[in-house]
Amino acid sequence: MSGRVLVGVKRVIDYAVKIRVKPDKTGVVTDGVKHSMNPFCEIAVEEAVRLREKKLMKEVIAVSCGPQQCQETIRTALAMGADRGIHVEVSGKDYENLGPLQVSKIMAALAKKEEASLVIVGKQAIDGDCNQTGQMTAALLDWPQGTFASEVSVDGDGLKVEREIDGGLESVRIKMPAVVTTDLRLNEPRYATLPNIMKAKKKKIASVKPADLGVELTSRLEILAVEDPPQRQSGVKVEHLVEDCPVASPSTLGIEVGGVLCCRGGTCLSSQYTVITAGLD
Amino acid sequence: MFPACKYTLQARQCLCSLKALQRDHLPSLFCATRWSSSSSTTPRITSHYTVYPRDKDPRWEGVNMERFADEADVVIVGAGPAGLSAAIHLKQLASEQGKELRVCVVEKASQIGAHTLSGACIEPSALQELFPDWKERGAPLHTPVTEDKFGILTERYRIPVPILPGLPMNNHGNYIVRLGHLVSWLGEQAEELGVELYPGYAAAEVLFHEDGSVKGIATNDVGISKDGSPKDTFERGMELHAKVTIFGEGCHGHLAKQLYKHFNLRQDCEPQTYAIGLKEVWVIDEKKWKPGRVEHTVGWPLDRHSYGGSFLYHLNEGEPLVALGFVVGLDYQNPYMNPFREFQRWKHHPTVLPTLEGGKRISYGARALNEGGFQSLPKLTFPGGLLVGCSPGFMNVPKIKGTHSAMKSGMMAAETVFSKLTNENLQSETKGLCVPEYEENLKNSWVWKELYSVRNIRPSCHGLFGVYGGMVYTGIFYWILRGKEPWTLKHKGLDSAQLKPAKDCTPIEYPKPDGKISFDLLSSVALSGTNHEHDQPPHLTLKNDNIPVNNNLAIYDGPEQRFCPAGVYEYVPKETGDGMRLQINAQNCVHCKTCDIKDPSQNINWVVPEGGGGPAYNGM
């Protein structure tokens, strides 16, 4: 088994940073904000590099779509072990409208161009939370897909993928070429150490434009507004749960506290318990 | 090992069972000396290898500890104003004179500027020297100062004080900047000139040649678990060797602390004294916005014996932003003092509140700053290296400006290092080059003259009238005599030695945060964007795990739970119910260094965590 792995990496706002909505409500503030590689993409890169280290794949190519700063994200992937990088230049209005459909068209075109046998992407990005790119890419290529992978192993001329599903785990066997999307428990990504960052500066990152790949970027979606979620109300401390209350019924219940409904406005209707109303600070 | 008569049967049984535990987890050499000094069972807090060396730890047997090494001409620790100015100037000189120079800068923040925090109202003098065309290059100095206001606050009123030209607080010709953005811009200029910048990699260890001179630094190891054992992802840091290493770690750097001891650099100067600065950035109502206005206050809520005050700067960068903050001198005596809460309650003053009403807080952070000035300047050079910036401490305290002198020190370091490196006839006694010319040149420059002229202002605040005595002193001796008085006043000594026992002090009643103007600590820390990989040894290391409860809590009521601006230190009841223990929430740390400075037992040793961790300030 000796093929190329195409890994998609996305540059997103770091997960620990507090997001601020732009005053004009068109999006979130990104200028000067700390960005890093999407955590699921780190897992994807790690898995691809492990496959190459086990000699099951021969080359790992890291791909990122976006403005100039994406090259830093590709460098991190190169420092983790990817062999070369491809930066698909998308900026300005096109970048603001870049969504899973456009990215999957780009990934599909690149997979064909690079003759990849495997495309690995993170299951979702922590900013968009779409969980669509992997699936759309597989559909456009008409390739099988193993999504939410918590374990990937080579099985003959195909892959055995353990998928995390609501009910537990599901094992599927898919033929190659295929698309895999990574879930949290697949692996623990290695650190990009300084010697590897220095070596990565010598690895190649090719720049392409979406037009060169025959991909047209118009979006079918228009963002109308981006708003803050409603302010969390301060909590209410109650002494007993509704299950213990002999009097409470759906019609008497009022305040909802963490999913538990309890007595209205500070007075326990059963007169047996004390409802403590306190701002939790 | 333990004298049998000293302990009760129960204590001995307890100690024996603990010894059994420690044999598996702790190097026995250390536990013998440590446990014989404890009188109660303290849960283990510290697991860092700087306290428990790995060569004696059985969990590290057989782990490959080799490090990859690389050579550069100059290695700079810290990509702040000083470090970057040094790097840029080295490259400027190299290109002017047609020489090749490899300059590497390591920085613990994940991106340049992410750990930078300052007011800041800067004097563009040093920037002008570094880049005479800084305006054309797009340096982010967008807000020239248009008005300067100073007031003394009482609980309800404000007494205005005129800022006459010549007083240190006069800001004519200066700019209000978001220093993080300026540092970011300096980083871009550095990269264009060919400096190798490595953000996300912390310098964790100083390396020495056999002759004792500095050889370079080693970056942090990664992949060590919280209990100090190696993980699968363990990788050693890298060694960067250089002919000269420039240390620009900022106020109270952890490597500088080691260098002071190693080379005895502080034997002829006074100990450094510090303050903590807390800062927030707010988007305010446009009607209240006065771009270019600089406001400073002293007085309420601090008393005249506590040095400190506030700043409020109106930025002019598109959005109606204000940068505001509060500084508290760390020589305070009352262990109940809580600088964060002083800051929060100051915002409610009737002359401050209206500006913030209707506004939204978007950023929070904190950092220690130097107050020692001239008297606390250590020896600046040693074989193989030198110190720049706020690390030795060139801040002009009454002006509260240190950026211009930090940048100038970086540039002077670059000049002297460059001439040393390009000197073909150089005969050096040590492998790491010695650059005493740096200190000599600095002594002849405006930095030294400036620090000398203001040297007595801060110590003059220690008299009977406190800060107001200091203001009178400034008026007479600085404004009129320009600091030419023949005497040099002394500081009080180490900040950590100033605390009085808790029983001799009264607790301070702070008002509860209202959630609109003042806030609680944890939501503030969340705004700093700080984060650390959770599965690593806590980088707030304790030399002795027993001291916090036995000393800090017992005598001083645990001042660290009050002076830490990030809620790292908490005294919580033990699960067994018998007493308290110290809980260290290392993930919250914003790298301000206050704990290392103010701990009355000097038991806390801040070391650098895995690179990339820490706050994610944006233009602070």
Tab-separated table of C-alpha atoms in Angstrom, chain B residues 152-524:
chain	number	residue	atom	x	y	z
B	152	ILE	CA	-5.741	63.217	43.457
B	153	LEU	CA	-8.837	61.210	44.328
B	154	THR	CA	-10.657	61.160	47.620
B	155	GLU	CA	-13.549	58.828	48.173
B	156	ARG	CA	-15.980	61.110	46.382
B	157	TYR	CA	-14.032	63.970	44.847
B	158	ARG	CA	-11.128	64.692	42.584
B	159	ILE	CA	-8.508	67.382	43.203
B	160	PRO	CA	-6.968	68.377	39.869
B	161	VAL	CA	-3.191	68.848	39.785
B	162	PRO	CA	-1.738	70.931	36.962
B	163	ILE	CA	0.787	69.184	34.760
B	164	LEU	CA	3.365	71.861	34.087
B	165	PRO	CA	5.924	71.332	31.320
B	166	GLY	CA	9.028	69.760	32.822
B	167	LEU	CA	7.169	67.549	35.251
B	168	PRO	CA	7.721	63.843	34.592
B	169	MET	CA	4.006	63.280	33.950
B	170	ASN	CA	3.925	65.705	31.021
B	171	ASN	CA	3.251	63.801	27.832
B	172	HIS	CA	3.619	66.397	25.131
B	173	GLY	CA	4.981	64.753	21.982
B	174	ASN	CA	4.144	61.246	23.121
B	175	TYR	CA	1.798	58.645	21.703
B	176	ILE	CA	-0.802	56.390	23.240
B	177	VAL	CA	-0.249	52.953	21.766
B	178	ARG	CA	-1.432	49.392	22.138
B	179	LEU	CA	2.006	48.034	22.878
B	180	GLY	CA	1.113	44.500	21.800
B	181	HIS	CA	0.397	45.802	18.300
B	182	LEU	CA	3.637	47.805	18.246
B	183	VAL	CA	5.577	44.706	19.288
B	184	SER	CA	3.782	42.699	16.604
B	185	TRP	CA	4.792	45.314	14.042
B	186	LEU	CA	8.401	45.220	15.295
B	187	GLY	CA	8.266	41.452	14.822
B	188	GLU	CA	7.197	41.872	11.193
B	189	GLN	CA	10.035	44.371	10.591
B	190	ALA	CA	12.461	41.941	12.179
B	191	GLU	CA	11.341	39.062	9.966
B	192	GLU	CA	11.680	41.215	6.855
B	193	LEU	CA	15.269	41.929	7.851
B	194	GLY	CA	15.961	38.217	8.161
B	195	VAL	CA	15.749	37.698	11.911
B	196	GLU	CA	14.696	34.140	12.788
B	197	LEU	CA	11.719	34.522	15.097
B	198	TYR	CA	10.459	31.503	17.001
B	199	PRO	CA	7.287	32.291	18.917
B	200	GLY	CA	5.854	29.423	20.933
B	201	TYR	CA	9.244	28.261	22.196
B	202	ALA	CA	10.302	29.276	25.655
B	203	ALA	CA	13.907	29.486	26.800
B	204	ALA	CA	13.898	27.149	29.788
B	205	GLU	CA	17.559	26.707	30.639
B	206	VAL	CA	20.784	28.685	30.356
B	207	LEU	CA	23.673	26.650	28.961
B	208	PHE	CA	27.265	27.154	30.038
B	209	HIS	CA	30.636	26.438	28.515
B	210	GLU	CA	33.183	24.615	30.621
B	211	ASP	CA	34.885	27.907	31.359
B	212	GLY	CA	31.694	29.172	32.995
B	213	SER	CA	30.645	31.580	30.250
B	214	VAL	CA	27.168	31.449	28.776
B	215	LYS	CA	26.905	29.135	25.782
B	216	GLY	CA	23.299	29.784	24.855
B	217	ILE	CA	19.907	28.537	25.919
B	218	ALA	CA	17.789	25.410	25.704
B	219	THR	CA	14.087	25.574	24.922
B	220	ASN	CA	11.478	23.837	27.059
B	221	ASP	CA	10.856	20.096	26.974
B	222	VAL	CA	7.371	19.019	25.959
B	223	GLY	CA	5.259	16.022	26.796
B	224	ILE	CA	5.767	15.790	30.545
B	225	SER	CA	2.707	14.757	32.476
B	226	LYS	CA	1.207	16.628	35.424
B	227	ASP	CA	2.853	14.297	37.938
B	228	GLY	CA	6.271	14.806	36.344
B	229	SER	CA	6.486	11.516	34.413
B	230	PRO	CA	7.222	11.341	30.676
B	231	LYS	CA	4.308	10.978	28.229
B	232	ASP	CA	4.405	9.264	24.828
B	233	THR	CA	4.703	12.688	23.246
B	234	PHE	CA	7.801	13.581	25.307
B	235	GLU	CA	10.420	15.480	23.341
B	236	ARG	CA	13.469	17.305	24.577
B	237	GLY	CA	13.868	20.997	23.937
B	238	MET	CA	16.482	22.262	21.549
B	239	GLU	CA	19.808	23.908	22.337
B	240	LEU	CA	20.612	27.197	20.646
B	241	HIS	CA	24.274	28.104	20.985
B	242	ALA	CA	25.504	31.625	20.412
B	243	LYS	CA	28.606	33.712	20.757
B	244	VAL	CA	26.525	36.191	22.751
B	245	THR	CA	23.125	35.610	24.349
B	246	ILE	CA	20.935	38.640	24.991
B	247	PHE	CA	18.349	38.231	27.742
B	248	GLY	CA	15.249	40.423	27.343
B	249	GLU	CA	12.678	38.551	29.418
B	250	GLY	CA	10.952	41.623	30.754
B	251	CYS	CA	10.315	42.455	34.398
B	252	HIS	CA	11.570	39.725	36.752
B	253	GLY	CA	12.603	37.192	34.141
B	254	HIS	CA	13.097	33.655	35.405
B	255	LEU	CA	16.418	33.050	33.633
B	256	ALA	CA	17.661	36.481	34.727
B	257	LYS	CA	16.907	35.421	38.314
B	258	GLN	CA	19.290	32.470	37.868
B	259	LEU	CA	21.922	34.647	36.167
B	260	TYR	CA	21.920	37.166	39.031
B	261	LYS	CA	22.791	34.365	41.422
B	262	HIS	CA	25.230	32.595	39.144
B	263	PHE	CA	27.308	35.628	38.219
B	264	ASN	CA	26.614	37.626	41.385
B	265	LEU	CA	25.335	40.538	39.335
B	266	ARG	CA	23.437	42.182	42.189
B	267	GLN	CA	26.166	42.519	44.797
B	268	ASP	CA	26.594	46.276	44.338
B	269	CYS	CA	23.023	47.395	43.824
B	270	GLU	CA	19.843	47.508	45.847
B	271	PRO	CA	17.236	44.772	45.418
B	272	GLN	CA	14.738	45.514	42.672
B	273	THR	CA	11.341	46.721	43.830
B	274	TYR	CA	8.164	46.234	41.851
B	275	ALA	CA	4.542	47.099	41.331
B	276	ILE	CA	1.698	45.155	39.778
B	277	GLY	CA	-0.207	46.735	36.924
B	278	LEU	CA	-3.691	45.504	36.044
B	279	LYS	CA	-5.255	46.657	32.794
B	280	GLU	CA	-8.513	46.503	30.904
B	281	VAL	CA	-9.530	47.713	27.470
B	282	TRP	CA	-13.083	48.974	27.033
B	283	VAL	CA	-15.251	50.008	24.081
B	284	ILE	CA	-17.096	53.027	25.425
B	285	ASP	CA	-19.994	55.198	24.397
B	286	GLU	CA	-18.856	57.488	21.579
B	287	LYS	CA	-20.149	60.569	23.365
B	288	LYS	CA	-17.670	59.973	26.208
B	289	TRP	CA	-14.747	59.340	23.898
B	290	LYS	CA	-11.953	61.942	23.837
B	291	PRO	CA	-9.162	60.513	21.644
B	292	GLY	CA	-5.693	61.566	22.774
B	293	ARG	CA	-6.643	62.230	26.384
B	294	VAL	CA	-4.300	60.879	29.091
B	295	GLU	CA	-5.603	60.738	32.654
B	296	HIS	CA	-3.706	59.690	35.769
B	297	THR	CA	-4.836	59.650	39.366
B	298	VAL	CA	-3.339	58.876	42.744
B	299	GLY	CA	-5.036	58.629	46.100
B	300	TRP	CA	-8.298	56.741	46.589
B	301	PRO	CA	-8.711	53.826	46.973
B	302	LEU	CA	-5.103	53.551	48.180
B	303	ASP	CA	-3.918	55.310	51.323
B	304	ARG	CA	-0.949	57.655	51.249
B	305	HIS	CA	1.473	54.908	52.335
B	306	SER	CA	0.582	52.574	49.490
B	307	TYR	CA	2.264	53.580	46.278
B	308	GLY	CA	0.074	53.315	43.243
B	309	GLY	CA	-2.447	54.981	41.045
B	310	SER	CA	-4.481	54.678	37.902
B	311	PHE	CA	-4.264	55.449	34.223
B	312	LEU	CA	-6.969	55.963	31.624
B	313	TYR	CA	-5.993	56.579	28.013
B	314	HIS	CA	-8.367	57.315	25.122
B	315	LEU	CA	-7.123	55.593	21.975
B	316	ASN	CA	-7.747	56.884	18.482
B	317	GLU	CA	-7.894	53.793	16.312
B	318	GLY	CA	-11.367	53.786	14.810
B	319	GLU	CA	-13.449	52.286	17.599
B	320	PRO	CA	-14.048	54.372	20.770
B	321	LEU	CA	-11.524	52.428	22.865
B	322	VAL	CA	-10.035	53.302	26.229
B	323	ALA	CA	-7.158	51.554	27.915
B	324	LEU	CA	-7.355	51.837	31.682
B	325	GLY	CA	-5.652	50.273	34.600
B	326	PHE	CA	-4.353	50.404	38.121
B	327	VAL	CA	-0.863	50.058	39.522
B	328	VAL	CA	-0.155	48.991	43.119
B	329	GLY	CA	3.366	49.063	44.544
B	330	LEU	CA	4.326	45.613	45.787
B	331	ASP	CA	5.962	47.019	48.901
B	332	TYR	CA	2.552	47.146	50.588
B	333	GLN	CA	2.397	45.902	54.162
B	334	ASN	CA	-1.170	44.724	54.640
B	335	PRO	CA	-1.527	41.076	53.561
B	336	TYR	CA	-5.254	41.672	53.044
B	337	MET	CA	-4.570	44.034	50.159
B	338	ASN	CA	-6.061	42.757	46.919
B	339	PRO	CA	-4.758	44.750	43.929
B	340	PHE	CA	-7.387	43.305	41.588
B	341	ARG	CA	-10.221	44.421	43.842
B	342	GLU	CA	-8.640	47.837	44.368
B	343	PHE	CA	-8.724	48.216	40.584
B	344	GLN	CA	-12.328	47.110	40.367
B	345	ARG	CA	-13.505	49.473	43.065
B	346	TRP	CA	-11.523	52.423	41.644
B	347	LYS	CA	-13.691	52.188	38.522
B	348	HIS	CA	-16.709	53.119	40.601
B	349	HIS	CA	-15.306	56.521	41.575
B	350	PRO	CA	-17.745	59.270	40.545
B	351	THR	CA	-15.184	60.817	38.174
B	352	VAL	CA	-14.306	57.502	36.504
B	353	LEU	CA	-17.680	55.760	36.329
B	354	PRO	CA	-19.321	58.073	33.764
B	355	THR	CA	-16.663	57.275	31.158
B	356	LEU	CA	-17.309	53.562	31.458
B	357	GLU	CA	-21.101	53.627	31.738
B	358	GLY	CA	-22.718	52.016	28.748
B	359	GLY	CA	-19.402	50.581	27.638
B	360	LYS	CA	-18.200	47.038	27.203
B	361	ARG	CA	-15.053	45.475	28.557
B	362	ILE	CA	-13.172	43.539	25.901
B	363	SER	CA	-9.820	42.716	27.435
B	364	TYR	CA	-8.090	42.123	30.782
B	365	GLY	CA	-4.565	41.383	31.858
B	366	ALA	CA	-1.871	42.068	34.427
B	367	ARG	CA	1.921	42.291	34.666
B	368	ALA	CA	4.512	43.238	37.251
B	369	LEU	CA	6.623	46.313	36.516
B	370	ASN	CA	9.894	47.681	37.909
B	371	GLU	CA	9.993	50.470	40.447
B	372	GLY	CA	13.610	50.313	41.519
B	373	GLY	CA	15.098	52.523	38.834
B	374	PHE	CA	18.684	53.659	39.154
B	375	GLN	CA	19.445	52.209	42.564
B	376	SER	CA	18.409	48.714	41.523
B	377	LEU	CA	20.364	48.396	38.286
B	378	PRO	CA	22.504	45.271	38.433
B	379	LYS	CA	25.709	44.601	36.567
B	380	LEU	CA	24.510	44.213	32.999
B	381	THR	CA	27.078	42.007	31.324
B	382	PHE	CA	28.697	38.670	32.058
B	383	PRO	CA	30.823	36.293	29.994
B	384	GLY	CA	28.706	35.168	27.080
B	385	GLY	CA	25.723	37.424	27.594
B	386	LEU	CA	24.019	40.609	28.658
B	387	LEU	CA	20.683	41.914	29.944
B	388	VAL	CA	18.377	44.365	28.169
B	389	GLY	CA	15.067	46.042	28.765
B	390	CYS	CA	12.830	45.714	31.794
B	391	SER	CA	14.758	42.624	32.846
B	392	PRO	CA	17.478	44.689	34.528
B	393	GLY	CA	14.906	47.492	34.720
B	394	PHE	CA	15.304	50.794	32.881
B	395	MET	CA	11.832	52.086	33.597
B	396	ASN	CA	11.457	55.753	34.472
B	397	VAL	CA	9.086	55.319	37.411
B	398	PRO	CA	7.507	58.790	37.814
B	399	LYS	CA	6.981	59.019	34.049
B	400	ILE	CA	5.791	55.384	34.093
B	401	LYS	CA	7.593	54.812	30.829
B	402	GLY	CA	10.056	52.046	30.161
B	403	THR	CA	9.538	51.202	26.503
B	404	HIS	CA	11.814	53.907	25.108
B	405	SER	CA	14.692	53.030	27.425
B	406	ALA	CA	14.156	49.293	26.843
B	407	MET	CA	14.387	49.797	23.091
B	408	LYS	CA	17.458	51.999	23.469
B	409	SER	CA	19.165	49.391	25.640
B	410	GLY	CA	18.402	46.783	22.973
B	411	MET	CA	19.910	48.989	20.283
B	412	MET	CA	23.039	49.692	22.360
B	413	ALA	CA	23.396	45.982	22.995
B	414	ALA	CA	23.207	45.407	19.247
B	415	GLU	CA	25.896	48.015	18.517
B	416	THR	CA	28.374	46.722	21.058
B	417	VAL	CA	27.730	43.065	20.276
B	418	PHE	CA	28.088	43.726	16.548
B	419	SER	CA	31.426	45.457	16.891
B	420	LYS	CA	32.619	42.570	19.088
B	421	LEU	CA	31.485	39.937	16.603
B	422	THR	CA	33.005	41.679	13.581
B	423	ASN	CA	36.284	42.458	15.328
B	424	GLU	CA	38.756	40.254	13.495
B	425	ASN	CA	41.471	40.776	16.086
B	426	LEU	CA	39.272	39.737	18.945
B	427	GLN	CA	40.977	37.787	21.704
B	428	SER	CA	38.433	36.523	24.143
B	429	GLU	CA	39.328	34.891	27.443
B	430	THR	CA	36.121	32.938	27.468
B	431	LYS	CA	34.291	31.042	24.747
B	432	GLY	CA	31.176	33.094	25.352
B	433	LEU	CA	32.063	36.672	24.476
B	434	CYS	CA	32.138	39.338	27.151
B	435	VAL	CA	30.720	42.735	26.123
B	436	PRO	CA	31.493	45.199	28.927
B	437	GLU	CA	31.309	48.048	26.380
B	438	TYR	CA	27.530	47.669	26.461
B	439	GLU	CA	27.343	48.757	30.075
B	440	GLU	CA	29.915	51.532	29.540
B	441	ASN	CA	28.063	52.941	26.543
B	442	LEU	CA	24.750	52.777	28.360
B	443	LYS	CA	26.223	54.735	31.267
B	444	ASN	CA	27.142	57.510	28.816
B	445	SER	CA	23.736	57.585	27.150
B	446	TRP	CA	20.498	59.451	27.861
B	447	VAL	CA	19.062	56.334	29.477
B	448	TRP	CA	21.438	56.611	32.384
B	449	LYS	CA	21.046	60.382	32.719
B	450	GLU	CA	17.277	60.041	32.701
B	451	LEU	CA	17.231	57.316	35.339
B	452	TYR	CA	19.698	59.231	37.491
B	453	SER	CA	17.618	62.403	37.441
B	454	VAL	CA	14.475	60.631	38.711
B	455	ARG	CA	16.210	58.256	41.095
B	456	ASN	CA	14.965	59.838	44.304
B	457	ILE	CA	11.300	60.268	43.441
B	458	ARG	CA	10.084	56.756	44.256
B	459	PRO	CA	12.048	56.432	47.528
B	460	SER	CA	10.769	59.867	48.592
B	461	CYS	CA	7.316	58.278	48.838
B	462	HIS	CA	8.408	56.240	51.849
B	463	GLY	CA	8.384	59.227	54.205
B	464	LEU	CA	5.760	60.408	56.666
B	465	PHE	CA	3.492	61.914	54.013
B	466	GLY	CA	3.710	58.932	51.718
B	467	VAL	CA	2.870	59.553	48.080
B	468	TYR	CA	2.091	63.225	48.740
B	469	GLY	CA	5.551	63.693	50.218
B	470	GLY	CA	6.836	62.162	47.015
B	471	MET	CA	4.880	64.660	44.939
B	472	VAL	CA	6.277	67.565	46.937
B	473	TYR	CA	9.770	66.127	46.554
B	474	THR	CA	9.244	65.838	42.791
B	475	GLY	CA	8.095	69.434	42.595
B	476	ILE	CA	11.168	70.745	44.388
B	477	PHE	CA	14.016	68.468	43.442
B	478	TYR	CA	13.007	67.238	40.033
B	479	TRP	CA	11.071	70.091	38.509
B	480	ILE	CA	13.358	72.799	39.752
B	481	LEU	CA	16.694	71.067	40.307
B	482	ARG	CA	16.383	68.295	37.689
B	483	GLY	CA	17.562	65.561	40.028
B	484	LYS	CA	20.955	67.128	40.651
B	485	GLU	CA	20.761	66.791	44.427
B	486	PRO	CA	23.894	65.061	45.690
B	487	TRP	CA	22.216	62.359	47.727
B	488	THR	CA	20.635	59.105	46.623
B	489	LEU	CA	17.770	57.825	48.742
B	490	LYS	CA	17.445	54.139	49.435
B	491	HIS	CA	14.538	51.780	48.867
B	492	LYS	CA	12.936	49.837	51.716
B	493	GLY	CA	14.406	46.469	50.766
B	494	LEU	CA	12.856	43.386	49.216
B	495	ASP	CA	9.119	43.681	48.508
B	496	SER	CA	8.591	40.187	49.886
B	497	ALA	CA	9.935	41.269	53.274
B	498	GLN	CA	7.470	44.142	53.719
B	499	LEU	CA	4.346	42.223	54.734
B	500	LYS	CA	3.194	42.493	58.322
B	501	PRO	CA	1.635	39.422	59.973
B	502	ALA	CA	-2.110	39.180	59.365
B	503	LYS	CA	-2.944	39.470	63.059
B	504	ASP	CA	-1.446	42.981	63.092
B	505	CYS	CA	-3.526	44.160	60.152
B	506	THR	CA	-7.166	44.810	59.420
B	507	PRO	CA	-8.930	42.996	56.603
B	508	ILE	CA	-10.143	45.311	53.862
B	509	GLU	CA	-13.843	45.289	52.970
B	510	TYR	CA	-14.134	45.316	49.219
B	511	PRO	CA	-17.482	45.937	47.500
B	512	LYS	CA	-18.976	43.135	45.424
B	513	PRO	CA	-18.541	43.479	41.665
B	514	ASP	CA	-21.686	44.693	39.924
B	515	GLY	CA	-21.058	42.867	36.649
B	516	LYS	CA	-21.324	46.051	34.587
B	517	ILE	CA	-18.421	48.222	35.691
B	518	SER	CA	-16.611	45.946	38.093
B	519	PHE	CA	-16.215	42.237	37.633
B	520	ASP	CA	-15.235	39.091	39.428
B	521	LEU	CA	-11.802	37.567	39.025
B	522	LEU	CA	-12.635	34.467	37.008
B	523	SER	CA	-14.576	36.175	34.245
B	524	SER	CA	-11.689	38.646	34.002
